[in-house]
Coordinates of C-alpha atoms and ligand atoms in Angstrom, one line a residue:
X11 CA 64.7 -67.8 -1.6
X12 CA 61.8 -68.9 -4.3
X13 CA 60.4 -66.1 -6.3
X14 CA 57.5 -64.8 -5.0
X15 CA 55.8 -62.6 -8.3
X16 CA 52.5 -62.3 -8.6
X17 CA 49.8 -62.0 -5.7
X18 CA 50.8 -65.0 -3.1
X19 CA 51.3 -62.2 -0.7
X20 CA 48.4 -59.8 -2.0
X21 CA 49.6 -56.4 -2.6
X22 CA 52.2 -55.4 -5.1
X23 CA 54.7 -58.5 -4.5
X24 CA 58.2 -58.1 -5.7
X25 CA 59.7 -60.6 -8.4
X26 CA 62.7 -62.2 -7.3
X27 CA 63.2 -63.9 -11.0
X28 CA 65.0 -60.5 -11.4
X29 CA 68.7 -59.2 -11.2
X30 CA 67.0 -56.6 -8.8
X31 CA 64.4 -57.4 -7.1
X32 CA 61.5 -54.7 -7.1
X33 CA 57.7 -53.7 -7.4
X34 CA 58.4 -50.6 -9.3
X35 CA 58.1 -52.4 -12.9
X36 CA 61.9 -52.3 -13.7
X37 CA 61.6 -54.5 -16.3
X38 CA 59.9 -52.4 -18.5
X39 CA 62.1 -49.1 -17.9
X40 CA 65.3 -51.1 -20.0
X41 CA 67.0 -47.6 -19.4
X42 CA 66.6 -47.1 -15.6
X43 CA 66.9 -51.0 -14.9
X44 CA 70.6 -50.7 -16.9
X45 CA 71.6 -47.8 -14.6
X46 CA 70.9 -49.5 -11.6
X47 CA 72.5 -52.5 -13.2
X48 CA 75.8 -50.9 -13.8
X49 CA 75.6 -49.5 -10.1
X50 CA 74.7 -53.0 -8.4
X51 CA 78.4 -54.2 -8.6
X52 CA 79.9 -51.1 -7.2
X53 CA 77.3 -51.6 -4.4
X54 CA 78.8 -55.4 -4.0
X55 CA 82.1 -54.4 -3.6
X56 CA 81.3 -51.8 -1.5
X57 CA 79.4 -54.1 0.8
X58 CA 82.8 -56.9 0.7
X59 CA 84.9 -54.0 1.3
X60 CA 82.9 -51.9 4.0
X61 CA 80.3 -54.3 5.0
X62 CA 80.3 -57.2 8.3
X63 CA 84.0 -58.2 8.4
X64 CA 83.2 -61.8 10.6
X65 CA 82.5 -64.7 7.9
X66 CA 79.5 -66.8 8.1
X67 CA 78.0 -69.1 5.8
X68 CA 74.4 -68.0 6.7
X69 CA 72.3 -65.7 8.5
X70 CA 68.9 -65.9 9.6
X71 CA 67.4 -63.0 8.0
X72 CA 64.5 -61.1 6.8
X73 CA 63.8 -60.0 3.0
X74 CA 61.2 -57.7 2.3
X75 CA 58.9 -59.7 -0.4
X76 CA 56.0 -57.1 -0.2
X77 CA 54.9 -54.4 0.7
X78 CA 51.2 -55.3 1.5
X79 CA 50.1 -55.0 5.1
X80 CA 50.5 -58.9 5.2
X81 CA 53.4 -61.2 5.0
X82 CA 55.7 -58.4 3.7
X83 CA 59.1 -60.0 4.7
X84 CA 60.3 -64.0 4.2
X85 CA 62.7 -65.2 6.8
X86 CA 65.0 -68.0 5.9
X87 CA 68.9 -68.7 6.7
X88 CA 70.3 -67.1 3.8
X89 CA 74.3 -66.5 2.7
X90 CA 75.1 -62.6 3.3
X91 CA 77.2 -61.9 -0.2
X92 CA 73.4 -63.4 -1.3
X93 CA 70.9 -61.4 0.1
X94 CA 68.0 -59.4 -2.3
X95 CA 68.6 -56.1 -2.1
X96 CA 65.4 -54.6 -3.6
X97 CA 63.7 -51.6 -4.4
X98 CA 60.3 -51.3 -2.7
X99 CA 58.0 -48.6 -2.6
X100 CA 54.5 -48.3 -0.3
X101 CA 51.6 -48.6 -2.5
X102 CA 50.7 -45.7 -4.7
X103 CA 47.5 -43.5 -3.7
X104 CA 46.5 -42.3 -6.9
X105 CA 44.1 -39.9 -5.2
X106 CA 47.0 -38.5 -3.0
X107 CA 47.1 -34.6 -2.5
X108 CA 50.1 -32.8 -0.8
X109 CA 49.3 -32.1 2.5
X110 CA 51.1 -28.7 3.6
X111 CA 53.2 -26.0 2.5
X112 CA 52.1 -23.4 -0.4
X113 CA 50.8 -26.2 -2.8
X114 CA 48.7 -28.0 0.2
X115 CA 45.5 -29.6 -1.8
X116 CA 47.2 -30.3 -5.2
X117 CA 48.0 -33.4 -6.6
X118 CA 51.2 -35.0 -4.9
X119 CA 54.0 -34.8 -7.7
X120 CA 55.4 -38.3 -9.8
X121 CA 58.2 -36.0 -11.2
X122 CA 60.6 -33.7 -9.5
X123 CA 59.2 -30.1 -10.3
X124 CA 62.2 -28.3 -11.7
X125 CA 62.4 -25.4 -9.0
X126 CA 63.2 -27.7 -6.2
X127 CA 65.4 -30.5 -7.9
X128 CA 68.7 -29.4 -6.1
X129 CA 66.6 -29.1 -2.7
X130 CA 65.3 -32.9 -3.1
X131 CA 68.4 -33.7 -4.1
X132 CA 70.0 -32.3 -1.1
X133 CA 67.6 -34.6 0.9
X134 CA 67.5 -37.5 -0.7
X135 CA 71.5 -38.0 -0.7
X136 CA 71.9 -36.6 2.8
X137 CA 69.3 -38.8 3.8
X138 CA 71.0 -41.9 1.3
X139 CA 74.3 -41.4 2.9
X140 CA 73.7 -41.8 6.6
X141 CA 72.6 -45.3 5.3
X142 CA 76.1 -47.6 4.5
X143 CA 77.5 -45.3 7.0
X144 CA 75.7 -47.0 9.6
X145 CA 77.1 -50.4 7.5
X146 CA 81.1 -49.3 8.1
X147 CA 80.6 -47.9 11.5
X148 CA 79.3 -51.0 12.8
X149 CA 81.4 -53.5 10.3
X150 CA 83.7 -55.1 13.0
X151 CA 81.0 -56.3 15.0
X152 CA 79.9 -58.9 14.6
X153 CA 83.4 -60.4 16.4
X154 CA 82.4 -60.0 19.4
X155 CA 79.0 -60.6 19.7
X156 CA 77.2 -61.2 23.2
X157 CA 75.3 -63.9 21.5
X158 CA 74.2 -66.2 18.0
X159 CA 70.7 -63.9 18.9
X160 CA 72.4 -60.3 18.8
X161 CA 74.7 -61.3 15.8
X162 CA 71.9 -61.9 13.7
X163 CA 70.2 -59.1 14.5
X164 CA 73.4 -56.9 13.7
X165 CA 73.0 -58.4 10.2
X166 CA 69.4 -57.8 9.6
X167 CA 70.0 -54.1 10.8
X168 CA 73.3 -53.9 8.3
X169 CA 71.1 -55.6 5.2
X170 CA 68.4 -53.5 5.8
X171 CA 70.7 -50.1 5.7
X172 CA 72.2 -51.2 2.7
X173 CA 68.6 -51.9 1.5
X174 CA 67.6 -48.2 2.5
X175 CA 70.4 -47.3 0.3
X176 CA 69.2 -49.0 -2.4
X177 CA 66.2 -47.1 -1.9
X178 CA 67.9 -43.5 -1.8
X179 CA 69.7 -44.7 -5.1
X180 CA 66.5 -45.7 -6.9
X181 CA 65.2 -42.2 -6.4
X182 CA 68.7 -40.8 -7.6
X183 CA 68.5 -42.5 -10.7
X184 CA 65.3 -42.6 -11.4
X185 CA 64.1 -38.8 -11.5
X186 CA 67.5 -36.6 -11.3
X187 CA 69.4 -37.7 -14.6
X188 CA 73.3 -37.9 -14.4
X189 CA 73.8 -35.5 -11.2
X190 CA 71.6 -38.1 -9.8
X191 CA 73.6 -41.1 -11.2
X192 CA 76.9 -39.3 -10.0
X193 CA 75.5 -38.7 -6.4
X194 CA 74.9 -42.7 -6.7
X195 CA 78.6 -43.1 -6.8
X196 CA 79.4 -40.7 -3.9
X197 CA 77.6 -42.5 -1.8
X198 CA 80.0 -45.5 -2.0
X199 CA 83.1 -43.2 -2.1
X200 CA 82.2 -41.0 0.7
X201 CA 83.7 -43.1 3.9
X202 CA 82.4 -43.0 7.9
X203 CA 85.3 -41.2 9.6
X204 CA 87.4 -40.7 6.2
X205 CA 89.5 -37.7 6.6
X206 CA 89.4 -37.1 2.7
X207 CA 86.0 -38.1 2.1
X208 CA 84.0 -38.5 5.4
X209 CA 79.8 -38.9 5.3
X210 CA 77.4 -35.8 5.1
X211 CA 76.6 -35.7 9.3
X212 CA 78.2 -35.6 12.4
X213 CA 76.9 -39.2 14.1
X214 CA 78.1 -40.9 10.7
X215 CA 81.6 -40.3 11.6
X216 CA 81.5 -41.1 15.5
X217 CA 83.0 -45.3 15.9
X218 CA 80.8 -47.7 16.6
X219 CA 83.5 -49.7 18.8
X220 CA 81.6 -52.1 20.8
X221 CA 78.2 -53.4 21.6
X222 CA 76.7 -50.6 24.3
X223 CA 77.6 -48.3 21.5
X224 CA 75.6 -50.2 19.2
X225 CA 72.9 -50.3 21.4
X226 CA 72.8 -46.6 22.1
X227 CA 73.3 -46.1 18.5
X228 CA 70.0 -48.5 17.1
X229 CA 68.3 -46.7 20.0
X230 CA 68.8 -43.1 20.2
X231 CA 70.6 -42.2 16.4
X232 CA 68.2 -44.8 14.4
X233 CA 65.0 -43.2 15.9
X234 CA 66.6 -40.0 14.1
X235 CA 65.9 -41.8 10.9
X236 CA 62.9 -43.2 12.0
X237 CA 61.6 -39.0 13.0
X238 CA 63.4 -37.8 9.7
X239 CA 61.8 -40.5 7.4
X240 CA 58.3 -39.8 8.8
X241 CA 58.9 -36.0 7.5
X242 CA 59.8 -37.2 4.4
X243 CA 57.2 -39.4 3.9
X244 CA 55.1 -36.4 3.7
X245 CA 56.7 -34.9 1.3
X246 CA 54.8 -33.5 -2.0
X247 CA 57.3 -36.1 -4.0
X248 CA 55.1 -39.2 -4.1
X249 CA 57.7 -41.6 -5.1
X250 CA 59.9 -40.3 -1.8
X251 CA 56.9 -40.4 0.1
X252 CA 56.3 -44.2 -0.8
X253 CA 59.5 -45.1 -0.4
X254 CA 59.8 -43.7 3.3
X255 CA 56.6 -45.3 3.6
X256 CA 58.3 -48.7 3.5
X257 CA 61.7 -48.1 4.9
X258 CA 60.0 -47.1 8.5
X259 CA 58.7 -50.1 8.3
X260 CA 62.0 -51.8 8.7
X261 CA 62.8 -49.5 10.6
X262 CA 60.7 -50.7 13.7
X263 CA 63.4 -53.9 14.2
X264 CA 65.8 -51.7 14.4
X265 CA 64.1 -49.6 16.8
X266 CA 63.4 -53.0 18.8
X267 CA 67.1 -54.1 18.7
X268 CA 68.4 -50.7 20.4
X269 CA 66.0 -50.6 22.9
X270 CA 65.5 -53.9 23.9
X271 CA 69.2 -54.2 24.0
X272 CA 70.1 -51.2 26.4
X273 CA 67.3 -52.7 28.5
X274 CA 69.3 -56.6 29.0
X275 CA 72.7 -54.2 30.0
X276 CA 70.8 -52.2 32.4
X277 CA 69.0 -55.6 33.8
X278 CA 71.9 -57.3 33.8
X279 CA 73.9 -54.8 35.9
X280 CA 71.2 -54.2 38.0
X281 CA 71.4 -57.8 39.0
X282 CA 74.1 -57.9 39.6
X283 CA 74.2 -54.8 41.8
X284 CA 71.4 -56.0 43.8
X285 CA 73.0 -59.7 44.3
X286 CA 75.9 -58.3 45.3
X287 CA 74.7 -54.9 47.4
X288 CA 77.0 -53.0 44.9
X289 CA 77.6 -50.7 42.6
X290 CA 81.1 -51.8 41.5
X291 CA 80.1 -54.6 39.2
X292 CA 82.9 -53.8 36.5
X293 CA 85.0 -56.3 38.6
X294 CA 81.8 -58.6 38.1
X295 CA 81.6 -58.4 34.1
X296 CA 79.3 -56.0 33.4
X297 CA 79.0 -52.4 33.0
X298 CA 78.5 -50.4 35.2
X299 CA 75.3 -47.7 35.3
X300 CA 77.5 -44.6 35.7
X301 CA 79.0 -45.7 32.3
X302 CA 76.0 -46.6 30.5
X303 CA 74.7 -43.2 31.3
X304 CA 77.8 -41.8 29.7
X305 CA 77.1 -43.5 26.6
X306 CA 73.7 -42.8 26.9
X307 CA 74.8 -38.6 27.3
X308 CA 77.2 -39.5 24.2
X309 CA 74.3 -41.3 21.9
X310 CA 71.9 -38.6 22.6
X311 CA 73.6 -35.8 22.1
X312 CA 75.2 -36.3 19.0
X313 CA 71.6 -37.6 17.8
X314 CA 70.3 -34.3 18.5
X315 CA 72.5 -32.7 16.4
X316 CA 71.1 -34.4 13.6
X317 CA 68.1 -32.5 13.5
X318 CA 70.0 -29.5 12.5
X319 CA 69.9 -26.0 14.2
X320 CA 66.8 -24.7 16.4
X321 CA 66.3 -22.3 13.8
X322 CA 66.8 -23.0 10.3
X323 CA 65.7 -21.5 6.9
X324 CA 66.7 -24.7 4.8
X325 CA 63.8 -26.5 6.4
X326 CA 61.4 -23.2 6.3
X327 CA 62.0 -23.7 3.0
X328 CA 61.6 -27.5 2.5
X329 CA 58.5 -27.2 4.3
X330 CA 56.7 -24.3 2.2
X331 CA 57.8 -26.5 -0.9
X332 CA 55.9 -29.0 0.3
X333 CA 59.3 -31.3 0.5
X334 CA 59.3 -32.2 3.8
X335 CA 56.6 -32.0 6.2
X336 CA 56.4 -32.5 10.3
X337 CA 56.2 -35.6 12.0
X338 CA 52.4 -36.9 12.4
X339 CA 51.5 -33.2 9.7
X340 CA 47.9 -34.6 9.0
X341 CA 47.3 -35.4 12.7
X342 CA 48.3 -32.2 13.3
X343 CA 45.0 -29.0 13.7
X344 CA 46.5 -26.0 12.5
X345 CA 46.2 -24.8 8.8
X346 CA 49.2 -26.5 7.7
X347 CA 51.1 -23.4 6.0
X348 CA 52.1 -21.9 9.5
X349 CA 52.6 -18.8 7.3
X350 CA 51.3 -16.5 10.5
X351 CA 52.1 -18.5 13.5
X352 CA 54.9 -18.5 15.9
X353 CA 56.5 -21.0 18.5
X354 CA 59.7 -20.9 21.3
X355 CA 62.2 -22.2 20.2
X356 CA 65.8 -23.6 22.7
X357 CA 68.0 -20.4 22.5
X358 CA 71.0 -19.0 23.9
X359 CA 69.6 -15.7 25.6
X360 CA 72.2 -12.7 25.3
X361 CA 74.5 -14.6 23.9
X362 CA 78.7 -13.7 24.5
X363 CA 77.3 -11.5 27.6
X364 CA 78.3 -12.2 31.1
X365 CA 74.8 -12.7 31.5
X366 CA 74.0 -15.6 28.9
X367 CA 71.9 -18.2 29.6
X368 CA 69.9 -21.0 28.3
X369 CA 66.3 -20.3 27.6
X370 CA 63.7 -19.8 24.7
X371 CA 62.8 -17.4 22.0
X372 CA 59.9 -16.6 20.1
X373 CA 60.9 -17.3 15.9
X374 CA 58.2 -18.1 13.0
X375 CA 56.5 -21.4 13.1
X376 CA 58.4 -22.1 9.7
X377 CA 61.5 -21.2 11.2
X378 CA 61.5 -23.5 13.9
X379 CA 60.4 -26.7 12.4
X380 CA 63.7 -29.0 13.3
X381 CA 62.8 -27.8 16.8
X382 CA 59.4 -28.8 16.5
X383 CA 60.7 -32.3 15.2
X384 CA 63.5 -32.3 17.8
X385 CA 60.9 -32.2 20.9
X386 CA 59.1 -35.1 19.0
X387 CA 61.9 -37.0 19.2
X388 CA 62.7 -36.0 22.7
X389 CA 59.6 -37.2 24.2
X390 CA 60.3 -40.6 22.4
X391 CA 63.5 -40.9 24.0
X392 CA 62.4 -40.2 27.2
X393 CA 60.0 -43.1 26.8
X394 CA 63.3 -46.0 26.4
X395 CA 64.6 -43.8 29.9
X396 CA 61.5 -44.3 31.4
X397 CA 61.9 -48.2 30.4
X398 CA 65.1 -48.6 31.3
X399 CA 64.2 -47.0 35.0
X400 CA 61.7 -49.3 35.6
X401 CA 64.1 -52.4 35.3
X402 CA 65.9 -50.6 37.6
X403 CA 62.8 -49.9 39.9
X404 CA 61.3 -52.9 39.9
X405 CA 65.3 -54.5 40.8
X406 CA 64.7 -52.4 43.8
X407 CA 67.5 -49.8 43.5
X408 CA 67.2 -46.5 43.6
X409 CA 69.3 -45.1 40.7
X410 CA 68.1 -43.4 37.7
X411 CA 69.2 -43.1 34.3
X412 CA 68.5 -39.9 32.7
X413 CA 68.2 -37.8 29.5
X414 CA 70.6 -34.6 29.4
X415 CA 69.8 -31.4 28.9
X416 CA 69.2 -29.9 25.5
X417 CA 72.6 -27.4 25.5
X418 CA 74.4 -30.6 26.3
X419 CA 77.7 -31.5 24.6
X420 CA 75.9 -29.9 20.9
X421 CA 78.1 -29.2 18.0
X422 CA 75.5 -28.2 15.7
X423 CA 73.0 -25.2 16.5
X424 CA 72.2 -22.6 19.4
X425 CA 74.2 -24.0 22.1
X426 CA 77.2 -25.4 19.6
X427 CA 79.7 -22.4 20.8
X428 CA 79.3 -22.9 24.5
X429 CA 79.2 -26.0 27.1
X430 CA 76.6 -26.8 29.6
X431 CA 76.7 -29.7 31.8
X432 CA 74.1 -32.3 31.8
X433 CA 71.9 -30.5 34.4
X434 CA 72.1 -27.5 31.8
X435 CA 74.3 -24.9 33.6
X436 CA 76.4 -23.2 31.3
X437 CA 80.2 -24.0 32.4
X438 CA 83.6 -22.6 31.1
X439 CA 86.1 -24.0 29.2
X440 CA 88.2 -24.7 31.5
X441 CA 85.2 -26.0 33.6
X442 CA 84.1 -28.2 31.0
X443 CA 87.9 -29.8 30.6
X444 CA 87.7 -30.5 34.1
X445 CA 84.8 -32.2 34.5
X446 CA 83.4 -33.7 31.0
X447 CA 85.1 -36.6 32.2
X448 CA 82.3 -37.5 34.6
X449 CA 79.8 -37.0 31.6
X450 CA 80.9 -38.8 28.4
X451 CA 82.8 -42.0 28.1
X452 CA 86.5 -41.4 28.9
X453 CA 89.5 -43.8 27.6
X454 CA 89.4 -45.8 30.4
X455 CA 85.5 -46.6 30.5
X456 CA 85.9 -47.6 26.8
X457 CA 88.4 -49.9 27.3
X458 CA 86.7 -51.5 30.3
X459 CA 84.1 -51.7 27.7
X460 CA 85.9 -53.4 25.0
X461 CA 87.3 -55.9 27.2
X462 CA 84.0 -57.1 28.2
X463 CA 83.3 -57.9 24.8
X464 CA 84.4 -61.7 24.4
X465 CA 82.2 -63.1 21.7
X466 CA 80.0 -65.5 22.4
X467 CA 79.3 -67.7 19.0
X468 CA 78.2 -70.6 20.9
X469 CA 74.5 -71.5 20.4
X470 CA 72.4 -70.4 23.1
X471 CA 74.8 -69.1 25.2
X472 CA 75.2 -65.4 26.0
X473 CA 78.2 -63.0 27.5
X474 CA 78.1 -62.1 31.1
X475 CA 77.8 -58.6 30.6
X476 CA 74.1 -58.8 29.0
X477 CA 70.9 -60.5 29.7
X478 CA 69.4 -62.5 27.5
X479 CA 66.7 -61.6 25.4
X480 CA 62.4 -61.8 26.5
X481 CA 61.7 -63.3 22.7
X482 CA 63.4 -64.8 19.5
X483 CA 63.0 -63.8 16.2
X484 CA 60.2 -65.0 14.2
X485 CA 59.0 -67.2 16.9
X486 CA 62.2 -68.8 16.9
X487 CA 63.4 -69.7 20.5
X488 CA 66.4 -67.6 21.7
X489 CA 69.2 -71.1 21.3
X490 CA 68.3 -71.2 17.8
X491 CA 71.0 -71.5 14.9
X492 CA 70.5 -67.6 14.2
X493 CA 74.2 -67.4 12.5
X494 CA 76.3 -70.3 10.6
X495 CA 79.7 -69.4 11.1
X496 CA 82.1 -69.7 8.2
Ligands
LIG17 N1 76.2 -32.5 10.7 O1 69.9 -25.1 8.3 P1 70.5 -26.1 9.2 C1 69.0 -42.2 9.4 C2 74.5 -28.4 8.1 S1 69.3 -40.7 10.2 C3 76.8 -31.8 9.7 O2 70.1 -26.1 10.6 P2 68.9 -28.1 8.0 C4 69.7 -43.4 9.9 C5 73.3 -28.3 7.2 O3 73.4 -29.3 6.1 C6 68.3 -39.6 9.3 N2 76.2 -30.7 9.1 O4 70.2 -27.6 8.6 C7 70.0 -43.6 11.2 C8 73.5 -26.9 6.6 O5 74.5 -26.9 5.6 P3 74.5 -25.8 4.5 C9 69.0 -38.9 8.1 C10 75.0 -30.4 9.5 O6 69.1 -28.2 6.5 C11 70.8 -44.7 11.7 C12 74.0 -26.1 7.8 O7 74.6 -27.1 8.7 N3 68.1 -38.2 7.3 O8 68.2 -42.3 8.5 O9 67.7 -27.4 8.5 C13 71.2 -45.6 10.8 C14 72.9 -25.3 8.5 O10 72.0 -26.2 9.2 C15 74.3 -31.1 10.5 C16 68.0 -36.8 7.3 O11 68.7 -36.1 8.0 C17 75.0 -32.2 11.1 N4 74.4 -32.9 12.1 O12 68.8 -29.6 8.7 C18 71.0 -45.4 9.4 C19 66.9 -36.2 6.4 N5 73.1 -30.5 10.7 O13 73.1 -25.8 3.8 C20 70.2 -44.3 9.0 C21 67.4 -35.3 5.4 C22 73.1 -29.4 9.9 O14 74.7 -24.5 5.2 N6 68.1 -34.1 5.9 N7 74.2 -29.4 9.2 O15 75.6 -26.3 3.6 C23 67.6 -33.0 6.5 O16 66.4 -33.0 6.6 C24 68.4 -31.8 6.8 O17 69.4 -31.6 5.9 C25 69.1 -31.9 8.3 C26 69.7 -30.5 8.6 C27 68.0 -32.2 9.3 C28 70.2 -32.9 8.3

């Protein structure tokens, strides 16, 4: 790529001259750019040791070159081991004021206020750490890709991760000293489904074993991070703020790649269903719908577990700091403080009684913020189910895909000590043993699954199991050389 300083793109353009590409004046922080420095070849081996395991000689990928509302990103075919990782943060507002919590109406924060360094901290690594997790769980891949098309896009998801964790990283050595600089390093030790050493949340450690899964996961556990980052991109600590800012930018593609890619399964199977007046199109090559609403059950529930319990002081207390806010908080009419006002939250009523059941409780406003965030991101899911059911309407069949109840299959939270089934009746054990297997993706659905997935290198050609895509990237027509293979 050529260097792109100055203002070519307008906006605060990154120099790419430098060891680490950046808009956040690097250069003239000798102390800070030497930290970073030290930590960029622990990130390199990291990335040859954990990153895509299939070896190419170049990808067609974007770089972020800006972070102006114009031509923010370059595309070009570039080597992977040679991709910019930079540090990019949305443009400063000097006039910016926090907008919630106890210090609503002051002057956003440049440093970290001393009382709530360990609970930024907190958030910025748990937040950093999901990132190459995403990187290792999906590292084998790119080997049996449907297509040139989806390959690439794999690897734009996978730089852009290990770009968000340059971010996180930035922050940790930037404004929280040596604790900051060792939580740097954990980040690269910690490993997705370690036993020793495994990463901070639940969906982090789940396999990523084939391409459905991949799907699900870019649709349903990605838009966690795009919910999460818009909180954060409230926060009261500008330079987190910013750098949210920019990440959910990215962010959208990946957004694009999940759902547009669960929508070519369910198109392809529903051709083939219709062509052949069947359900049964496993024997056909594809997947069938009962098993892409397994995965879909699987995805979404352990994505919903990532928003932490219903109730929750840790974020009553993020949120009164003024650390992290609600999704859309200045869109929102109340007086942003929510010191006095209530909401329902999903609850477990008389819980261990005969009588339990699933219903809603009245907690503090502040108490109930992951709930509030959780519906958010609820209604946005619903929106891909809705898609998806409209391929399958307009195919002419009348099956439905569909979103599973809220107590459904949760680990973390009010409903993590019992089981319900997808309808939400709460079930026994022994109930649950019997018949999760209709639910969530058994041995024998995953295997069909794997052995579907026959890569398909060959330019402009695409697996059976998958249609191909509406669009290319960048303009680019779907047979384009997306991927040079090694
Ligand atoms: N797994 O008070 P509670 C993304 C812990 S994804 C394991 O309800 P809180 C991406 C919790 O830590 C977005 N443990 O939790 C996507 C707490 O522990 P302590 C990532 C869990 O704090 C795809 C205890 O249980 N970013 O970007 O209100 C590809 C009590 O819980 C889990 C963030 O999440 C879990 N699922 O909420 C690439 C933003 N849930 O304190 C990237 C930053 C809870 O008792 N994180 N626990 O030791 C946060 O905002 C919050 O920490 C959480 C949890 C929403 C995660």
């Amino acid at each position: 790529m050529s260097a792109s300083g100055g203002s070519a793109f307008g906006g605060t353009a990154a120099d790419y001259t430098e060891k680490i590409p950046n808009n956040v004046g690097l250069r003239e922080d000798r102390r800070l750019q030497r930290a970073l420095e030290s930590w960029q070849p622990n990130f390199l081996t990291w990335w040859e040791s954990m990153g895509p395991t299939l070896p190419t000689q170049d990808v067609y990928l974007r770089t972020a070159v800006n972070v102006g509302r114009e031509g923010w990103a370059h595309f070009g075919h570039v080597a992977m081991r040679d991709y910019r990782w930079g540090i990019f943060l949305a443009e400063r507002d000097p006039d910016r004021q926090i907008g919630f919590g106890q210090h609503k109406g002051e002057p956003a924060w440049q440093q970290v206020p001393g009382e709530y360094r360990a609970e930024l901290r907190r958030l910025v690594v748990i937040q950093g750490d999901t990132e190459p997790a995403s990187v290792e769980q999906q590292r084998n891949l790119g080997a049996t890709a449907p297509s040139l098309y989806d390959l690439r896009n794999l690897f734009q998801v996978n730089v852009e991760e290990g770009r968000h964790l340059w971010a996180m990283v930035y922050l940790l050595h930037a404004y929280f000293g040596r604790d900051g600089r060792e939580e740097a390093e954990e980040l690269l030790h910690r490993n997705s489904g370690s036993v020793d050493s495994p990463r901070i949340l639940g969906a982090f450690n789940e396999e990523t074993p084939d391409w459905l899964s991949f799907f699900m996961f870019t649709y349903f556990t990605d838009r966690d991070g795009k919910y999460q980052l818009g909180t954060l991109k409230e926060s009261a600590f500008d330079p987190l703020s910013r750098t949210c800012e920019f990440m959910l930018k990215e962010e959208a593609h990946h957004m694009m790649v999940g759902t547009t890619g669960v929508d070519r399964v369910v198109e392809r199977t529903a051709q083939l269903m219709v062509e052949h007046d069947s359900d049964e199109v496993a024997a056909r090559g594809a997947i069938p719908l009962t098993v892409i609403q397994k995965y879909l059950n699987f995805h979404y529930s352990v994505s919903l577990d990532l928003f932490g319990g219903e109730t929750s002081t840790n974020v009553a207390n993020y949120y009164t700091a003024g650390l992290k806010g609600r999704w859309s908080e200045s869109r929102r009419t109340d007086d942003h403080k929510l010191t006095n006002d209530a909401m329902m939250v999903d609850a477990l009523l008389d819980s261990g009684s005969p009588a339990q059941s699933v219903g809603q409780t009245e907690v503090s406003a502040l108490i109930g913020l992951n709930t509030d965030l959780r519906r958010e991101y609820i209604a946005d899911c619903q929106s891909g189910v809705n898609r998806w059911n409209k391929i399958l309407a307009d195919a002419g069949l009348p099956q439905r895909l569909k979103l599973p109840h809220i107590a459904f299959n949760r680990k973390v939270g009010a409903f993590a000590a019992i089981e319900a089934s997808p309808d939400g009746e709460l079930l026994t054990a022994a109930q649950w043993q019997r018949q999760s297997a209709q639910w969530l993706p058994t041995q024998v659905d995953k295997t069909h699954v794997r052995s579907l997935m026959q890569p398909v290198h060959e330019r402009g050609k695409i697996a059976a199991w998958i249609a191909p895509p509406r669009h290319g990237i960048n303009g680019k027509p779907f047979d384009y050389e997306y991927v040079h293979l090694a």
